[in-house]
Amino acid sequence: MSNFIDPAIVPKRRLATGEEIPCIGMGTFGSDRFTPEQVSGAVAGAIRFGYRLFDCASVYGNEDLIGYVFADAVSSGVVKREELFITSKVWNDMHGRGDVLLSLAKTLKDLQLGYVDAYFVHWPFPNYHAPGCDGDARNPDSRPFSVERFMSTWRQMERVHELGLVRHIGMSSMTIPKLEAVLPLCRIKPSLIEMELHPSFQQPELFDYCTNAGIAPIGFCPIGSPTRPDRDKTETDVVDIQMPEIVEIAQAHNVHPAVICLKWAVARGQIPIPFSVYENEYQSNLRCTFEDPLTAGEMEKIAKADEGCRLIKGQVFLWEGAKDWTDLWDLDGTITK
Ligand SMILES: NC(=O)c1ccc[n+]([C@@H]2O[C@H](COP(=O)([O-])OP(=O)(O)OC[C@H]3O[C@@H](n4cnc5c(N)ncnc54)[C@H](OP(=O)(O)O)[C@@H]3O)[C@@H](O)[C@H]2O)c1
């Protein structure tokens, strides 16, 4: 097996701005299980292997170590800065007036970059929880979504874009009702939206809404996040890599079920950002984007296997008086207040 994939042969997606983005990237959230050293070590190996898209965030607590990896890769000639597509996100505690610029400045310093390729509002409300907190923990300052508050954060995102510090701006964990409310107010529309997407949670309505609006969907937890923090696990959660349809297709292609989740994601048109610190895993994840595609019948079988099983429910962001985690997701078609 070759130890380098020419990034030119990895398929690309075109954003509404006309720019290209690789059809797959590497996630960098260590899920409280993997250390910053392990994650940044994987990023270093992944760049050498041919990955060009990396999904970072200030709250992952490892941007400083990843920054050394980017700086070293560029200065040693492994990759040119403009060949990388690096994203980051403003965390919920930095939505206040002037805070987006402060947060971005820290991220740029940590990542050792002059700009990021995309910057996201990580969650659409300023509700904050302590890192590693229990699933039942609630912050008394948490509030339901407000269009006004979100737009004041988005105006700051537009400003950092105008300053040239960010090449695209994006949102994350949105719903159609929230998008309907805010998109008409945006001076600069999001180029990308991060959303949970895996075979047991396909969000077809949100996926179609975004693609029809010219917004590229980035799919997080593309393998069903088997190593996610315990606080994000419940007994009824589906395990994607154990779904009979996925296991059967994996046997037919002689690969791990994780790889089938990714082949499906890329063929469907979202941009998956799988995480792994293991070389054999992240190498297979990049390679599978251009080798041995799924058949139309296999794609259909996976489409029918959707179970509507959301894994990242976000319960730690709930406000006083909220019913349960479903309040975050506007299930009745209106924004829950
Ligand atoms: N915007 C947001 O709010 C948001 C939310 C969540 C995540 N994200 C982003 O999305 C990224 C991915 O999500 P995630 O890390 O939660 O979940 P994921 O990518 O669905 O799952 C990661 C796990 O899958 C396993 N895996 C990966 N490749 C494999 C392979 N080829 N064969 C077998 N197993 C494989 C690994 O588990 P083992 O260690 O057991 O092998 C790994 O820890 C994050 O790192 C983060 O960058 C964003």
CSV table of N, CA and C and ligand atoms in Angstrom, one decimal, residues 26-31 33-34 39 51 54-57 60 87 89 91 120-123 171-173 193-198 218-229 232 241 256-259 261-262 272-278 280-285 311-312 317, ligand 1:
chain,number,residue,atom,x,y,z
A,26,MET,N,-10.3,15.4,8.1
A,26,MET,CA,-10.1,14.7,9.3
A,26,MET,C,-10.6,15.6,10.5
A,27,GLY,N,-11.4,14.9,11.4
A,27,GLY,CA,-11.9,15.6,12.6
A,27,GLY,C,-10.8,15.6,13.6
A,28,THR,N,-10.9,16.6,14.6
A,28,THR,CA,-9.8,16.7,15.6
A,28,THR,C,-10.3,16.7,17.0
A,29,PHE,N,-11.6,16.3,17.2
A,29,PHE,CA,-12.1,16.3,18.6
A,29,PHE,C,-11.7,15.0,19.2
A,30,GLY,N,-10.9,15.1,20.3
A,30,GLY,CA,-10.4,13.8,20.9
A,30,GLY,C,-11.4,13.2,21.9
A,31,SER,N,-12.6,13.7,21.9
A,31,SER,CA,-13.8,13.1,22.7
A,31,SER,C,-13.4,12.8,24.1
A,33,ARG,N,-11.1,11.4,25.2
A,33,ARG,CA,-10.4,10.1,25.3
A,33,ARG,C,-9.0,10.1,24.8
A,34,PHE,N,-8.8,11.0,23.8
A,34,PHE,CA,-7.5,11.0,23.1
A,34,PHE,C,-6.8,12.3,23.4
A,39,VAL,N,-3.8,13.5,19.0
A,39,VAL,CA,-4.6,14.1,17.9
A,39,VAL,C,-3.7,14.9,17.0
A,51,TYR,N,-4.1,14.1,3.3
A,51,TYR,CA,-5.2,14.8,3.8
A,51,TYR,C,-5.0,16.3,3.6
A,54,PHE,N,-8.9,19.8,7.4
A,54,PHE,CA,-8.9,19.5,8.9
A,54,PHE,C,-9.9,20.4,9.6
A,55,ASP,N,-10.7,19.7,10.4
A,55,ASP,CA,-11.8,20.3,11.2
A,55,ASP,C,-11.4,20.6,12.6
A,56,CYS,N,-11.1,21.8,12.9
A,56,CYS,CA,-10.6,22.2,14.3
A,56,CYS,C,-11.6,23.0,15.0
A,57,ALA,N,-11.4,23.2,16.3
A,57,ALA,CA,-12.3,24.1,17.1
A,57,ALA,C,-11.5,24.4,18.4
A,60,TYR,N,-11.9,22.1,21.4
A,60,TYR,CA,-11.3,20.8,21.4
A,60,TYR,C,-10.0,20.8,22.2
A,87,THR,N,-10.5,24.5,9.1
A,87,THR,CA,-11.6,25.2,9.7
A,87,THR,C,-11.4,25.3,11.2
A,89,LYS,N,-13.9,26.9,14.9
A,89,LYS,CA,-15.2,27.3,15.4
A,89,LYS,C,-15.2,28.2,16.6
A,91,TRP,N,-16.6,29.1,20.1
A,91,TRP,CA,-17.3,28.3,21.1
A,91,TRP,C,-18.4,29.2,21.7
A,120,PHE,N,-16.8,28.6,11.9
A,120,PHE,CA,-18.2,28.3,12.2
A,120,PHE,C,-18.6,28.8,13.5
A,121,VAL,N,-19.9,29.1,13.6
A,121,VAL,CA,-20.5,29.3,14.9
A,121,VAL,C,-20.8,27.9,15.4
A,122,HIS,N,-20.2,27.5,16.4
A,122,HIS,CA,-20.1,26.0,16.8
A,122,HIS,C,-21.5,25.5,17.2
A,123,TRP,N,-22.3,26.3,18.0
A,123,TRP,CA,-23.7,26.0,18.3
A,123,TRP,C,-24.4,27.3,18.2
A,171,MET,N,-22.2,27.8,9.8
A,171,MET,CA,-23.0,27.6,11.0
A,171,MET,C,-22.9,26.1,11.3
A,172,SER,N,-23.5,25.7,12.5
A,172,SER,CA,-23.4,24.3,12.9
A,172,SER,C,-24.6,23.9,13.7
A,173,SER,N,-25.0,22.7,13.6
A,173,SER,CA,-26.2,22.2,14.4
A,173,SER,C,-27.4,23.1,14.3
A,193,ILE,N,-22.4,24.3,6.3
A,193,ILE,CA,-23.0,24.1,7.5
A,193,ILE,C,-22.6,22.7,8.1
A,194,GLU,N,-22.1,22.6,9.3
A,194,GLU,CA,-21.8,21.3,9.9
A,194,GLU,C,-23.1,20.8,10.5
A,195,MET,N,-23.3,19.5,10.3
A,195,MET,CA,-24.5,18.8,10.9
A,195,MET,C,-24.2,17.4,11.1
A,196,GLU,N,-24.9,16.8,12.1
A,196,GLU,CA,-24.6,15.3,12.3
A,196,GLU,C,-25.2,14.5,11.2
A,197,LEU,N,-24.4,13.7,10.5
A,197,LEU,CA,-24.8,12.9,9.4
A,197,LEU,C,-24.1,11.5,9.4
A,198,HIS,N,-24.9,10.5,9.5
A,198,HIS,CA,-24.4,9.1,9.5
A,198,HIS,C,-25.5,8.2,9.1
A,218,ILE,N,-21.3,19.7,5.8
A,218,ILE,CA,-20.2,18.9,6.3
A,218,ILE,C,-20.8,18.0,7.4
A,219,GLY,N,-20.5,16.7,7.2
A,219,GLY,CA,-21.1,15.7,8.1
A,219,GLY,C,-20.2,15.3,9.3
A,220,PHE,N,-20.7,15.7,10.5
A,220,PHE,CA,-19.9,15.3,11.6
A,220,PHE,C,-20.4,13.9,12.2
A,221,CYS,N,-19.6,13.3,13.0
A,221,CYS,CA,-19.8,11.9,13.5
A,221,CYS,C,-20.2,11.0,12.3
A,222,PRO,N,-19.4,11.0,11.2
A,222,PRO,CA,-19.8,10.2,10.0
A,222,PRO,C,-19.8,8.7,10.2
A,223,ILE,N,-19.1,8.3,11.3
A,223,ILE,CA,-19.1,6.8,11.6
A,223,ILE,C,-20.0,6.5,12.7
A,224,GLY,N,-20.8,7.5,13.2
A,224,GLY,CA,-21.7,7.3,14.3
A,224,GLY,C,-20.9,7.4,15.6
A,225,SER,N,-19.7,8.1,15.5
A,225,SER,CA,-18.9,8.5,16.7
A,225,SER,C,-18.9,7.4,17.8
A,226,PRO,N,-18.4,6.2,17.5
A,226,PRO,CA,-18.3,5.1,18.5
A,226,PRO,C,-17.5,5.5,19.7
A,227,THR,N,-16.6,6.4,19.6
A,227,THR,CA,-15.8,6.8,20.8
A,227,THR,C,-16.2,8.1,21.5
A,228,ARG,N,-17.4,8.5,21.2
A,228,ARG,CA,-17.9,9.8,21.7
A,228,ARG,C,-17.9,9.7,23.3
A,229,PRO,N,-17.9,10.9,23.9
A,229,PRO,CA,-17.9,10.9,25.4
A,229,PRO,C,-19.1,10.2,25.9
A,232,ASP,N,-22.6,11.6,26.1
A,232,ASP,CA,-23.4,11.7,24.8
A,232,ASP,C,-23.9,10.3,24.4
A,241,ILE,N,-21.9,1.2,13.0
A,241,ILE,CA,-21.0,0.2,12.4
A,241,ILE,C,-21.5,-1.3,12.8
A,256,HIS,N,-13.9,-2.5,6.7
A,256,HIS,CA,-14.5,-2.3,8.0
A,256,HIS,C,-15.8,-1.5,7.7
A,257,PRO,N,-16.9,-1.8,8.5
A,257,PRO,CA,-18.1,-1.0,8.3
A,257,PRO,C,-17.9,0.5,8.4
A,258,ALA,N,-16.9,1.0,9.1
A,258,ALA,CA,-16.7,2.4,9.2
A,258,ALA,C,-16.4,3.0,7.8
A,259,VAL,N,-15.7,2.2,7.0
A,259,VAL,CA,-15.4,2.7,5.6
A,259,VAL,C,-16.6,2.7,4.7
A,261,CYS,N,-19.6,3.6,5.9
A,261,CYS,CA,-20.3,4.8,6.3
A,261,CYS,C,-19.7,6.0,5.5
A,262,LEU,N,-18.4,6.0,5.3
A,262,LEU,CA,-17.7,7.1,4.6
A,262,LEU,C,-17.9,7.1,3.1
A,272,PRO,N,-17.7,14.3,4.8
A,272,PRO,CA,-17.5,13.7,6.1
A,272,PRO,C,-16.2,14.1,6.7
A,273,ILE,N,-16.1,14.2,8.0
A,273,ILE,CA,-14.8,14.6,8.7
A,273,ILE,C,-14.5,13.6,9.8
A,274,PRO,N,-14.3,12.3,9.4
A,274,PRO,CA,-14.0,11.3,10.4
A,274,PRO,C,-12.8,11.5,11.2
A,275,PHE,N,-12.9,11.1,12.4
A,275,PHE,CA,-11.7,11.2,13.4
A,275,PHE,C,-11.1,9.9,13.6
A,276,SER,N,-9.8,9.8,13.6
A,276,SER,CA,-9.1,8.6,14.1
A,276,SER,C,-7.6,9.0,14.3
A,277,VAL,N,-7.1,8.4,15.4
A,277,VAL,CA,-5.6,8.7,15.6
A,277,VAL,C,-4.8,7.5,15.1
A,278,TYR,N,-5.5,6.5,14.6
A,278,TYR,CA,-4.8,5.3,14.1
A,278,TYR,C,-4.5,5.4,12.6
A,280,ASN,N,-3.7,3.2,10.3
A,280,ASN,CA,-4.4,2.3,9.3
A,280,ASN,C,-5.8,2.8,9.1
A,281,GLU,N,-6.5,3.4,10.1
A,281,GLU,CA,-7.9,3.8,10.0
A,281,GLU,C,-7.9,5.1,9.1
A,282,TYR,N,-7.1,6.1,9.5
A,282,TYR,CA,-7.3,7.4,8.7
A,282,TYR,C,-6.8,7.2,7.3
A,283,GLN,N,-5.8,6.3,7.1
A,283,GLN,CA,-5.4,6.0,5.7
A,283,GLN,C,-6.5,5.4,4.9
A,284,SER,N,-7.2,4.3,5.5
A,284,SER,CA,-8.3,3.7,4.7
A,284,SER,C,-9.4,4.7,4.5
A,285,ASN,N,-9.6,5.7,5.4
A,285,ASN,CA,-10.7,6.6,5.3
A,285,ASN,C,-10.5,7.6,4.1
A,311,LEU,N,-27.3,11.4,17.8
A,311,LEU,CA,-26.4,11.0,18.9
A,311,LEU,C,-26.0,12.2,19.7
A,312,ILE,N,-25.7,13.3,19.0
A,312,ILE,CA,-25.2,14.5,19.8
A,312,ILE,C,-26.5,15.3,20.1
A,317,PHE,N,-26.8,21.9,26.9
A,317,PHE,CA,-27.0,23.3,26.5
A,317,PHE,C,-28.5,23.7,26.9
B,1,LIG,N1,-19.8,20.9,14.7
B,1,LIG,C1,-20.0,20.1,15.7
B,1,LIG,O1,-20.7,20.5,16.7
B,1,LIG,C2,-19.3,18.8,15.8
B,1,LIG,C3,-19.8,17.8,16.7
B,1,LIG,C4,-19.2,16.6,16.8
B,1,LIG,C5,-18.1,16.3,16.0
B,1,LIG,N2,-17.5,17.3,15.2
B,1,LIG,C6,-16.4,17.0,14.3
B,1,LIG,O2,-16.6,15.8,13.6
B,1,LIG,C7,-15.4,14.9,13.8
B,1,LIG,C8,-15.8,13.5,13.7
B,1,LIG,O3,-16.8,13.1,14.7
B,1,LIG,P1,-16.5,12.1,15.9
B,1,LIG,O4,-15.0,12.1,16.1
B,1,LIG,O5,-17.4,12.3,17.0
B,1,LIG,O6,-17.0,10.7,15.3
B,1,LIG,P2,-16.6,9.7,14.0
B,1,LIG,O7,-15.7,10.3,13.1
B,1,LIG,O8,-18.0,9.3,13.5
B,1,LIG,O9,-16.0,8.4,14.8
B,1,LIG,C9,-14.7,8.4,15.2
B,1,LIG,C10,-14.3,7.0,15.7
B,1,LIG,O10,-14.6,6.1,14.6
B,1,LIG,C11,-13.6,5.1,14.6
B,1,LIG,N3,-13.0,4.9,13.3
B,1,LIG,C12,-12.6,5.9,12.5
B,1,LIG,N4,-12.1,5.4,11.3
B,1,LIG,C13,-12.2,4.1,11.4
B,1,LIG,C14,-11.9,3.0,10.5
B,1,LIG,N5,-11.4,3.2,9.3
B,1,LIG,N6,-12.2,1.8,10.9
B,1,LIG,C15,-12.7,1.5,12.2
B,1,LIG,N7,-13.0,2.5,13.0
B,1,LIG,C16,-12.8,3.8,12.6
B,1,LIG,C17,-12.6,5.4,15.7
B,1,LIG,O11,-12.8,4.6,16.8
B,1,LIG,P3,-11.7,3.7,17.4
B,1,LIG,O12,-10.8,4.5,18.2
B,1,LIG,O13,-12.5,2.7,18.3
B,1,LIG,O14,-11.1,2.9,16.3
B,1,LIG,C18,-12.8,6.9,16.0
B,1,LIG,O15,-12.5,7.2,17.3
B,1,LIG,C19,-14.9,15.4,15.2
B,1,LIG,O16,-13.6,14.9,15.4
B,1,LIG,C20,-15.0,16.8,15.1
B,1,LIG,O17,-14.0,17.4,14.3
B,1,LIG,C21,-18.2,18.5,15.1
